[in-house]
């Protein structure tokens, strides 16, 4: 029971902390649509399962203890965030007023899911979180089935939290008013992602 409470508490605190996942869900919900935001949240949850899977297989510990391998993972994740951020920074104002309510670009369900998935799966901070959780909080004697259950809980916690974020930022008249400034919103979130990417690339974690 103590182990379960620790996993639940640490997961909730980690999920609610700001980062690239929050930025992507907020941006897609606000600028694109509620559906895009929720699908981005679902993709994030699926990305978490990638970290859980390789951690349970022991690969996570290998990555954590191998500086060069972890460095490669970190740089790939940083490059992904910077690339996304630069794309948003290049956003332009809406030309015609009647186009305000329309999505900036055609954004399919698969694209929204993929963006969420890659944003989390390539985030080395999630690697550290999952590996630390399973190596330091979860006991070595904990049955594999229970550990898998913990992993599913962590994934579902991400989906639920970020789906709530998507619902919040895609509702009401405030969103309609903000859409008139969506190119500035895109640029703002683009700058955040570039900042996250740069900090991630130079951070010693």
Coordinates of C-alpha atoms in Angstrom, one line a residue:
X1 CA 0.0 0.0 0.0
X2 CA 2.9 2.4 0.8
X3 CA 4.4 1.6 -2.6
X4 CA 1.1 2.2 -4.4
X5 CA 0.6 5.6 -2.6
X6 CA 4.1 6.6 -3.5
X7 CA 3.6 5.7 -7.2
X8 CA 0.3 7.6 -7.3
X9 CA 1.6 10.7 -5.5
X10 CA 4.8 11.0 -7.5
X11 CA 3.0 10.4 -10.8
X12 CA 0.4 13.0 -10.2
X13 CA 3.0 15.6 -9.3
X14 CA 5.1 14.7 -12.3
X15 CA 2.2 14.8 -14.7
X16 CA 1.0 18.2 -13.6
X17 CA 4.4 19.8 -13.8
X18 CA 4.7 22.1 -16.8
X19 CA 6.8 20.9 -19.8
X20 CA 6.6 20.2 -23.5
X21 CA 3.6 17.9 -23.2
X22 CA 1.6 20.7 -21.6
X23 CA 2.7 23.1 -24.2
X24 CA 1.7 20.9 -27.1
X25 CA -1.7 19.9 -25.7
X26 CA -2.5 23.5 -24.9
X27 CA -1.4 24.8 -28.3
X28 CA -3.3 22.1 -30.3
X29 CA -6.5 22.6 -28.2
X30 CA -6.4 26.3 -28.4
X31 CA -5.3 26.8 -32.0
X32 CA -6.7 23.7 -33.7
X33 CA -9.6 21.9 -32.0
X34 CA -10.7 20.0 -28.9
X35 CA -10.4 16.8 -30.8
X36 CA -6.8 17.5 -31.7
X37 CA -6.0 18.4 -28.1
X38 CA -7.5 15.1 -26.8
X39 CA -5.8 13.0 -29.4
X40 CA -2.5 14.7 -28.6
X41 CA -3.1 13.8 -24.9
X42 CA -3.8 10.2 -26.0
X43 CA -0.5 10.2 -28.0
X44 CA 1.3 11.4 -24.9
X45 CA -0.1 8.5 -22.9
X46 CA 1.0 6.0 -25.6
X47 CA 4.5 7.6 -25.5
X48 CA 4.6 6.9 -21.7
X49 CA 4.1 3.2 -22.4
X50 CA 7.2 3.2 -24.6
X51 CA 9.3 4.4 -21.6
X52 CA 7.5 1.8 -19.3
X53 CA 8.2 -1.0 -21.7
X54 CA 11.9 -0.5 -22.1
X55 CA 12.3 0.2 -18.4
X56 CA 10.6 -3.2 -17.5
X57 CA 12.9 -4.8 -20.0
X58 CA 16.0 -3.3 -18.3
X59 CA 16.9 -1.1 -21.3
X60 CA 16.0 2.1 -19.3
X61 CA 18.7 1.4 -16.8
X62 CA 21.2 0.8 -19.6
X63 CA 20.3 4.1 -21.1
X64 CA 20.6 5.9 -17.8
X65 CA 24.0 4.3 -17.0
X66 CA 25.5 4.8 -20.5
X67 CA 26.4 8.5 -20.9
X68 CA 26.8 8.5 -24.7
X69 CA 23.6 6.6 -25.3
X70 CA 21.6 8.9 -23.0
X71 CA 23.3 11.8 -24.7
X72 CA 22.0 10.6 -28.1
X73 CA 18.5 10.2 -26.7
X74 CA 18.6 13.7 -25.2
X75 CA 19.8 15.3 -28.4
X76 CA 17.2 13.6 -30.5
X77 CA 14.5 14.8 -28.1
X78 CA 15.9 18.3 -28.0
X79 CA 16.1 18.4 -31.8
X80 CA 12.4 17.3 -32.1
X81 CA 11.2 20.1 -29.8
X82 CA 13.3 22.7 -31.5
X83 CA 12.0 21.6 -34.9
X84 CA 8.4 21.8 -33.7
X85 CA 9.0 25.2 -32.1
X86 CA 10.6 26.7 -35.3
X87 CA 7.6 25.5 -37.3
X88 CA 5.3 27.4 -34.9
X89 CA 7.5 30.5 -34.9
X90 CA 7.0 30.7 -38.7
X91 CA 3.2 31.0 -38.2
X92 CA 1.6 33.9 -40.1
X93 CA -1.5 36.0 -39.4
X94 CA -4.8 34.9 -40.8
X95 CA -5.4 36.8 -44.0
X96 CA -9.2 36.9 -44.0
X97 CA -11.5 37.4 -41.0
X98 CA -13.8 34.5 -42.1
X99 CA -10.9 32.1 -41.8
X100 CA -10.3 32.7 -38.1
X101 CA -12.4 29.8 -37.0
X102 CA -10.7 27.4 -39.3
X103 CA -7.6 25.3 -38.4
X104 CA -4.3 26.8 -39.4
X105 CA -3.4 23.7 -41.4
X106 CA -5.1 20.4 -42.1
X107 CA -4.3 18.4 -39.0
X108 CA -5.5 14.8 -39.2
X109 CA -6.3 12.6 -36.2
X110 CA -3.2 10.6 -36.9
X111 CA -1.0 13.7 -37.0
X112 CA -2.3 14.9 -33.6
X113 CA -1.7 11.4 -32.1
X114 CA 1.8 11.3 -33.6
X115 CA 2.8 14.7 -32.3
X116 CA 1.7 13.8 -28.8
X117 CA 3.4 10.4 -29.0
X118 CA 6.7 11.7 -30.3
X119 CA 6.8 14.7 -27.9
X120 CA 6.6 12.3 -24.9
X121 CA 8.5 9.3 -26.3
X122 CA 11.5 11.5 -27.3
X123 CA 11.5 13.4 -24.0
X124 CA 14.6 12.1 -21.9
X125 CA 13.1 13.7 -18.8
X126 CA 10.3 11.2 -19.0
X127 CA 13.0 8.5 -19.3
X128 CA 14.5 9.7 -16.1
X129 CA 11.1 9.9 -14.4
X130 CA 10.0 6.4 -15.4
X131 CA 13.4 4.7 -14.7
X132 CA 13.7 6.4 -11.3
X133 CA 10.1 5.5 -10.4
X134 CA 10.6 1.8 -11.2
X135 CA 14.2 1.5 -9.8
X136 CA 13.8 3.5 -6.6
X137 CA 10.2 3.5 -5.6
X138 CA 8.9 0.1 -6.9
X139 CA 10.5 -2.8 -5.0
X140 CA 12.4 -5.5 -6.8
X141 CA 10.1 -8.1 -5.3
X142 CA 7.0 -6.5 -6.7
X143 CA 5.4 -8.9 -9.2
X144 CA 5.7 -8.1 -12.9
X145 CA 1.9 -7.9 -13.3
X146 CA 1.8 -5.2 -10.6
X147 CA 4.6 -3.3 -12.2
X148 CA 2.8 -3.4 -15.5
X149 CA -0.3 -2.1 -13.7
X150 CA 1.8 0.8 -12.4
X151 CA 2.9 1.6 -15.9
X152 CA -0.7 1.5 -17.2
X153 CA -1.7 3.8 -14.4
X154 CA 1.1 6.3 -15.2
X155 CA 0.0 6.3 -18.9
X156 CA -3.7 6.8 -18.0
X157 CA -2.8 9.6 -15.6
X158 CA -1.1 11.4 -18.5
X159 CA -4.1 10.8 -20.7
X160 CA -6.7 12.0 -18.2
X161 CA -4.8 15.1 -17.1
X162 CA -3.9 16.3 -20.5
X163 CA -7.4 15.5 -21.8
X164 CA -8.7 17.8 -19.1
X165 CA -6.2 20.4 -20.2
X166 CA -7.5 20.0 -23.8
X167 CA -11.1 20.4 -22.7
X168 CA -10.2 23.5 -20.6
X169 CA -8.4 25.3 -23.4
X170 CA -10.8 24.4 -26.2
X171 CA -14.0 25.6 -24.5
X172 CA -15.9 28.9 -24.4
X173 CA -15.9 32.3 -26.0
X174 CA -12.4 33.0 -24.8
X175 CA -11.0 30.5 -27.4
X176 CA -12.9 32.2 -30.2
X177 CA -11.5 35.6 -29.3
X178 CA -8.0 34.2 -28.9
X179 CA -8.1 32.6 -32.3
X180 CA -7.9 36.1 -33.9
X181 CA -4.4 36.1 -32.3
X182 CA -3.5 32.5 -33.0
X183 CA -0.3 33.3 -35.0
X184 CA 1.0 35.1 -31.8
X185 CA -0.2 32.1 -29.8
X186 CA 1.7 29.8 -32.2
X187 CA 4.8 31.9 -32.0
X188 CA 4.6 32.0 -28.2
X189 CA 4.3 28.2 -27.8
X190 CA 6.9 27.9 -30.5
X191 CA 9.3 30.0 -28.5
X192 CA 8.5 27.8 -25.4
X193 CA 9.3 24.6 -27.3
X194 CA 12.5 26.0 -28.7
X195 CA 13.5 27.0 -25.2
X196 CA 12.6 23.6 -23.8
X197 CA 14.6 22.0 -26.5
X198 CA 17.7 24.1 -26.0
X199 CA 17.6 23.7 -22.2
X200 CA 17.1 20.0 -22.6
X201 CA 20.0 19.8 -25.0
X202 CA 22.4 21.5 -22.7
X203 CA 21.1 20.2 -19.4
X204 CA 23.0 17.6 -17.4
X205 CA 20.2 15.3 -16.3

